[in-house]
Amino acid sequence: MAVNVLSVLLLMWVCSQVDGQEAVLHVSNGSTVREYCLLYNSTWSNISDSLSQAVSYPLRSLMSSQLCVKGQQVSLEGQAVVVMRGGCDFSQKALVAQDLGASVLLIASVNNLVTPSANNSELSKVKIPLALVRHRDVLDALQVFPQGMEVKLYAPPFPPFDASIVVMLLIAVFTVTMGGFWSGAAERLKQAAGPECDSTDGRSDSSELSLYSPLKVLLFVAMMCVMLVLMYFFYRWLVYVIIVIFCLASASALYNCLDSLMTALGCSTLSVSCGERSVSVRSLLIAAVCITLSVIWGVYRNDDRWIWILQDLLGIAFCLNFLKTISLSNFKICVILLSLLLIYDVFFVFITPFLTPNGESIMVQVALGPGAGGKGDAMEVPGDNSSSNEKLPVVMRIPQFSALAQNLCMMQFSILGYGDIIIPGLLVAYCHRFDVWMGNSRRIYFISCVIAYTVGLVLTFAVMLLSKMGQPALLYLVPCTLLTSTVLACIRKEFKHFWSGSGTYQVLEESRKPLLSDGDAGHAGGVRSC
């Protein structure tokens, strides 16, 4: 349950994962063009916001020099010069380059890029643009353009809206809809098999678990709080535990999804008998595929260029399997669970910044990893100071398509926590099961709750874009889904049954008794299948 406990994470619009303002170094020598990441200080350096308006400079490489003292260097009049980081402050390098006539100073950094800064007295003396570039990018440019190159610096503005939000919305709504549909379909099969297949210990079958006790819900939420706090203090070690659990849980979930899909499509199991035992070839093939995909993700989990596709696939399977496996027995449990998690989400997003030493919320720190929001150092800082580059694999990630400069420095993602899909999805699944209990062929509760979830998510994105900061999605999703379900049940005069949940199934079974009374027990037992 560890992955499930940590699945309720903050919905975030990650504007940047690299400290400072990103820009683009446009390098060309005519027909060949390359673009690289730059990091600069917008209060210090004035860089054009479009390539067409940017000034072109010939690039002069002084990679063997740190340019801390004006010595025997030749004139750099009208040129962009690149030197190595280290030896002195950024402002000292800029003043030396400026005295030699350079128009732009690029500082090649072997370590992480930091935002160039200086005190106000030095800042007023520097008149040329200064930016940091990766050392490996400079070496690549020198190899691609051995005969010389022209460079332009420009910083395209970050777009207020990105199409990745639409893709994220579609993924979330699809997952909630299919998860709720699967849960209702399983309930219909269970109902057709008869009430004899139900047990009284909260478990409908060997693969399904029902939350029917308020005490269990309280313990579940308390455990989530404890795990989140532990992740905040012991992230460095616990993140690897979560990664291992995610690999196992997602492989199992993907297996269940694919196996159910194959069964629904009528695919043969292709069983092979070996003595008294039979082995399903289909199950073996599906298991091999799922384990392989999970291992691939585990090995390449930090390759942001493409691994997000596999992570989202495994995440969708995980959420679908969760919604089918875990069920809420009645609307009362839904209200308790969603209300407590709403408080949980708001507390760890809006209240904990007043309690942490760095002023960051615990939810944000855990979601993005330690050091994600740290400030750049103005002085030379050797080595990588981040405590961990690992991120929790409990979010859907979609690359931001319009973040040109930011993606050159580090791929930017719109992210949505699994909990923002699973928690409202449990209510959607309950609504579909209730439709099955009441015999609603139009699935009125299910469809209405899906629409309410969509509206809540759209509202979340709208507030996020207007406020330009991440939002706790449950703050909008919980009221939308709970109020819609409540109002619909009241309008249809079914709130009593909707609130009690399991009593509805009993009412329906009572209505079936005359149909079974004339048949003998042997006949009833003959059609029973659990």
PDB file of N, CA and C in Angstrom, residues 7 33 48 108 170 196 222 225 317 331 356 402 416 434 449 451 454 456 469 503 515 517:
ATOM      1  N   SER A   7       0.118   8.382  -3.220  1.00  0.00           N
ATOM      2  CA  SER A   7      -0.381   8.754  -4.539  1.00  0.00           C
ATOM      3  C   SER A   7      -1.108  10.081  -4.557  1.00  0.00           C
ATOM      4  N   VAL A  33      22.667  24.678 -38.072  1.00  0.00           N
ATOM      5  CA  VAL A  33      22.186  25.422 -36.903  1.00  0.00           C
ATOM      6  C   VAL A  33      22.133  24.486 -35.705  1.00  0.00           C
ATOM      7  N   SER A  48      17.359  39.739 -25.998  1.00  0.00           N
ATOM      8  CA  SER A  48      16.188  39.854 -26.859  1.00  0.00           C
ATOM      9  C   SER A  48      15.234  38.692 -26.619  1.00  0.00           C
ATOM     10  N   ALA A 108      31.406  28.873 -19.437  1.00  0.00           N
ATOM     11  CA  ALA A 108      31.179  27.431 -19.548  1.00  0.00           C
ATOM     12  C   ALA A 108      31.313  26.782 -18.180  1.00  0.00           C
ATOM     13  N   LEU A 170      -7.222  15.065 -20.717  1.00  0.00           N
ATOM     14  CA  LEU A 170      -7.764  13.899 -21.406  1.00  0.00           C
ATOM     15  C   LEU A 170      -7.329  12.598 -20.729  1.00  0.00           C
ATOM     16  N   GLU A 196     -24.597 -14.955  -2.933  1.00  0.00           N
ATOM     17  CA  GLU A 196     -23.854 -15.994  -2.225  1.00  0.00           C
ATOM     18  C   GLU A 196     -22.352 -15.828  -2.398  1.00  0.00           C
ATOM     19  N   ALA A 222      -4.558   8.715   8.186  1.00  0.00           N
ATOM     20  CA  ALA A 222      -3.473   8.927   9.147  1.00  0.00           C
ATOM     21  C   ALA A 222      -2.174   8.323   8.636  1.00  0.00           C
ATOM     22  N   CYS A 225      -0.620  10.609   6.068  1.00  0.00           N
ATOM     23  CA  CYS A 225       0.057  11.757   6.669  1.00  0.00           C
ATOM     24  C   CYS A 225       1.431  11.358   7.203  1.00  0.00           C
ATOM     25  N   ALA A 317      -2.329   2.239 -15.843  1.00  0.00           N
ATOM     26  CA  ALA A 317      -2.669   0.866 -15.440  1.00  0.00           C
ATOM     27  C   ALA A 317      -2.799   0.766 -13.930  1.00  0.00           C
ATOM     28  N   PHE A 331     -22.045   5.859   0.193  1.00  0.00           N
ATOM     29  CA  PHE A 331     -21.742   7.270  -0.008  1.00  0.00           C
ATOM     30  C   PHE A 331     -21.220   7.908   1.271  1.00  0.00           C
ATOM     31  N   THR A 356       7.763  24.939   7.832  1.00  0.00           N
ATOM     32  CA  THR A 356       9.058  24.447   7.345  1.00  0.00           C
ATOM     33  C   THR A 356      10.086  25.573   7.345  1.00  0.00           C
ATOM     34  N   SER A 402       5.483  24.091 -25.444  1.00  0.00           N
ATOM     35  CA  SER A 402       5.832  25.453 -25.848  1.00  0.00           C
ATOM     36  C   SER A 402       7.032  26.023 -25.118  1.00  0.00           C
ATOM     37  N   LEU A 416       0.454  15.615 -12.732  1.00  0.00           N
ATOM     38  CA  LEU A 416      -0.780  15.406 -11.990  1.00  0.00           C
ATOM     39  C   LEU A 416      -0.601  14.168 -11.123  1.00  0.00           C
ATOM     40  N   PHE A 434     -23.576   1.903  -8.030  1.00  0.00           N
ATOM     41  CA  PHE A 434     -24.939   2.222  -7.596  1.00  0.00           C
ATOM     42  C   PHE A 434     -25.916   2.172  -8.767  1.00  0.00           C
ATOM     43  N   CYS A 449     -21.159  12.052 -12.489  1.00  0.00           N
ATOM     44  CA  CYS A 449     -19.957  12.208 -11.665  1.00  0.00           C
ATOM     45  C   CYS A 449     -18.714  12.396 -12.542  1.00  0.00           C
ATOM     46  N   ILE A 451     -18.709  13.879 -15.472  1.00  0.00           N
ATOM     47  CA  ILE A 451     -18.796  15.273 -15.930  1.00  0.00           C
ATOM     48  C   ILE A 451     -18.362  16.220 -14.821  1.00  0.00           C
ATOM     49  N   THR A 454     -14.657  16.236 -14.576  1.00  0.00           N
ATOM     50  CA  THR A 454     -14.067  17.015 -15.676  1.00  0.00           C
ATOM     51  C   THR A 454     -14.160  18.504 -15.393  1.00  0.00           C
ATOM     52  N   GLY A 456     -14.411  19.939 -12.461  1.00  0.00           N
ATOM     53  CA  GLY A 456     -13.505  20.257 -11.364  1.00  0.00           C
ATOM     54  C   GLY A 456     -12.060  20.364 -11.811  1.00  0.00           C
ATOM     55  N   MET A 469       0.432  29.529 -10.147  1.00  0.00           N
ATOM     56  CA  MET A 469       1.025  28.681  -9.119  1.00  0.00           C
ATOM     57  C   MET A 469       0.259  27.369  -9.048  1.00  0.00           C
ATOM     58  N   GLY A 503     -27.223  -1.315   1.340  1.00  0.00           N
ATOM     59  CA  GLY A 503     -28.627  -1.650   1.545  1.00  0.00           C
ATOM     60  C   GLY A 503     -29.404  -1.738   0.257  1.00  0.00           C
ATOM     61  N   LEU A 515     -38.900 -14.893  -7.393  1.00  0.00           N
ATOM     62  CA  LEU A 515     -38.429 -15.584  -8.588  1.00  0.00           C
ATOM     63  C   LEU A 515     -37.682 -16.860  -8.229  1.00  0.00           C
ATOM     64  N   SER A 517     -38.218 -18.570  -5.225  1.00  0.00           N
ATOM     65  CA  SER A 517     -38.915 -19.400  -4.256  1.00  0.00           C
ATOM     66  C   SER A 517     -39.487 -20.662  -4.875  1.00  0.00           C
TER      67      SER A 517
END
